[in-house]
Amino acid sequence: MELRNYAILIALRSTVRLAWAIARAARTLGDLGETLERAVEGQALRRRVDIADVLQPLIPDAAT
């Protein structure tokens, strides 16, 4: 019985660690996305380009 409880404890601990790692990765990716967005907006502003016009060809048409 004690071995079974120990195995459950290890499984739960591993699951919690995995959940925290996933949360940290998601936060890091979100921060990276925001940084990239700021860089793109800054370049568009410096070049006096509307970023929506540049990205429009990459967005699939909802009507099709």
XYZ file of N, CA and C in Angstrom:
192
model
N 0.821 -1.195 0.000
C 0.000 0.000 0.000
C 0.868 1.264 0.000
N 1.945 1.242 0.767
C 2.808 2.405 0.847
C 3.472 2.689 -0.506
N 3.855 1.629 -1.218
C 4.457 1.790 -2.530
C 3.466 2.413 -3.507
N 2.215 1.999 -3.427
C 1.179 2.556 -4.302
C 0.982 4.056 -4.029
N 0.942 4.422 -2.760
C 0.794 5.835 -2.400
C 1.988 6.649 -2.894
N 3.176 6.081 -2.790
C 4.385 6.760 -3.256
C 4.338 6.955 -4.772
N 3.871 5.961 -5.487
C 3.760 6.056 -6.946
C 2.739 7.129 -7.329
N 1.625 7.196 -6.617
C 0.612 8.228 -6.888
C 1.181 9.612 -6.602
N 1.924 9.721 -5.510
C 2.540 11.000 -5.156
C 3.503 11.462 -6.243
N 4.331 10.561 -6.747
C 5.278 10.910 -7.805
C 4.531 11.314 -9.078
N 3.461 10.583 -9.410
C 2.683 10.919 -10.608
C 2.039 12.295 -10.475
N 1.482 12.583 -9.317
C 0.859 13.899 -9.102
C 1.894 15.017 -9.152
N 3.033 14.783 -8.534
C 4.097 15.798 -8.536
C 4.588 16.059 -9.958
N 4.743 15.010 -10.733
C 5.182 15.158 -12.126
C 4.143 15.904 -12.951
N 2.878 15.615 -12.706
C 1.800 16.294 -13.433
C 1.782 17.788 -13.120
N 1.959 18.121 -11.853
C 1.972 19.538 -11.461
C 3.179 20.246 -12.063
N 4.333 19.591 -12.052
C 5.526 20.193 -12.665
C 5.328 20.417 -14.161
N 4.711 19.455 -14.819
C 4.431 19.597 -16.248
C 3.473 20.756 -16.499
N 2.443 20.868 -15.669
C 1.487 21.971 -15.825
C 2.175 23.323 -15.655
N 3.055 23.445 -14.661
C 3.789 24.691 -14.465
C 4.726 24.979 -15.633
N 5.356 23.955 -16.164
C 6.245 24.146 -17.316
C 5.464 24.615 -18.538
N 4.293 24.047 -18.738
C 3.445 24.470 -19.859
C 3.001 25.913 -19.669
N 2.641 26.281 -18.446
C 2.220 27.660 -18.171
C 3.373 28.638 -18.417
N 4.585 28.275 -17.985
C 5.749 29.148 -18.231
C 6.035 29.278 -19.719
N 5.925 28.185 -20.445
C 6.161 28.234 -21.891
C 5.119 29.106 -22.579
N 3.866 28.985 -22.177
C 2.809 29.810 -22.770
C 3.048 31.286 -22.475
N 3.455 31.591 -21.263
C 3.733 32.981 -20.904
C 4.903 33.516 -21.720
N 5.941 32.710 -21.877
C 7.106 33.121 -22.658
C 6.728 33.354 -24.121
N 5.936 32.457 -24.689
C 5.498 32.634 -26.074
C 4.631 33.880 -26.228
N 3.783 34.143 -25.248
C 2.965 35.355 -25.288
C 3.820 36.606 -25.255
N 4.828 36.604 -24.377
C 5.740 37.753 -24.298
C 6.513 37.919 -25.593
N 6.948 36.812 -26.176
C 7.670 36.865 -27.443
C 6.782 37.423 -28.553
N 5.518 37.014 -28.563
C 4.571 37.523 -29.558
C 4.362 39.024 -29.424
N 4.251 39.497 -28.175
C 4.084 40.935 -27.950
C 5.323 41.706 -28.401
N 6.499 41.168 -28.126
C 7.744 41.818 -28.545
C 7.825 41.894 -30.067
N 7.485 40.802 -30.721
C 7.493 40.768 -32.181
C 6.473 41.756 -32.752
N 5.303 41.822 -32.133
C 4.277 42.752 -32.605
C 4.748 44.199 -32.486
N 5.387 44.526 -31.354
C 5.907 45.891 -31.185
C 6.978 46.206 -32.221
N 7.847 45.236 -32.518
C 8.904 45.459 -33.503
C 8.317 45.690 -34.887
N 7.327 44.889 -35.253
C 6.695 45.042 -36.565
C 5.972 46.378 -36.657
N 5.252 46.741 -35.612
C 4.549 48.029 -35.625
C 5.528 49.189 -35.704
N 6.659 49.066 -35.014
C 7.675 50.122 -35.077
C 8.250 50.275 -36.471
N 8.547 49.163 -37.122
C 9.059 49.226 -38.497
C 8.010 49.807 -39.442
N 6.775 49.411 -39.269
C 5.712 49.937 -40.136
C 5.542 51.435 -39.933
N 5.646 51.881 -38.698
C 5.520 53.309 -38.419
C 6.685 54.083 -39.035
N 7.892 53.569 -38.892
C 9.067 54.240 -39.457
C 9.010 54.303 -40.984
N 8.478 53.266 -41.583
C 8.405 53.219 -43.048
C 7.098 53.799 -43.595
N 6.264 54.266 -42.680
C 4.961 54.860 -43.036
C 4.130 53.906 -43.889
N 4.011 52.677 -43.396
C 3.250 51.640 -44.083
C 2.131 51.196 -43.151
N 0.947 50.999 -43.712
C -0.160 50.466 -42.923
C 0.001 48.949 -42.858
N 0.235 48.429 -41.664
C 0.518 47.004 -41.508
C -0.673 46.152 -41.924
N -1.883 46.674 -41.796
C -3.074 45.919 -42.212
C -3.055 45.682 -43.721
N -2.612 46.675 -44.483
C -2.515 46.501 -45.938
C -1.455 45.469 -46.312
N -0.361 45.426 -45.544
C 0.704 44.482 -45.832
C 0.272 43.056 -45.506
N -0.462 42.896 -44.420
C -0.870 41.550 -43.986
C -2.127 41.035 -44.680
N -2.859 41.896 -45.350
C -4.118 41.505 -45.979
C -3.980 40.306 -46.924
N -2.948 40.231 -47.769
C -2.842 39.058 -48.646
C -2.624 37.740 -47.899
N -2.158 37.818 -46.662
C -1.902 36.598 -45.885
C -3.135 36.092 -45.153
N -4.172 36.918 -45.066
C -5.381 36.545 -44.347
C -6.357 35.907 -45.320
N -6.779 34.671 -45.043
C -7.724 34.016 -45.955
C -9.049 34.772 -46.000
N -9.609 34.823 -47.167
C -10.885 35.520 -47.362
C -12.006 34.709 -46.712
N -12.766 35.341 -45.845
C -13.847 34.651 -45.136
C -15.007 34.316 -46.069
N -15.115 35.001 -47.178
C -16.245 34.786 -48.080
C -16.069 33.512 -48.920
N -14.844 33.029 -49.080
C -14.631 31.841 -49.918
C -14.741 30.575 -49.141
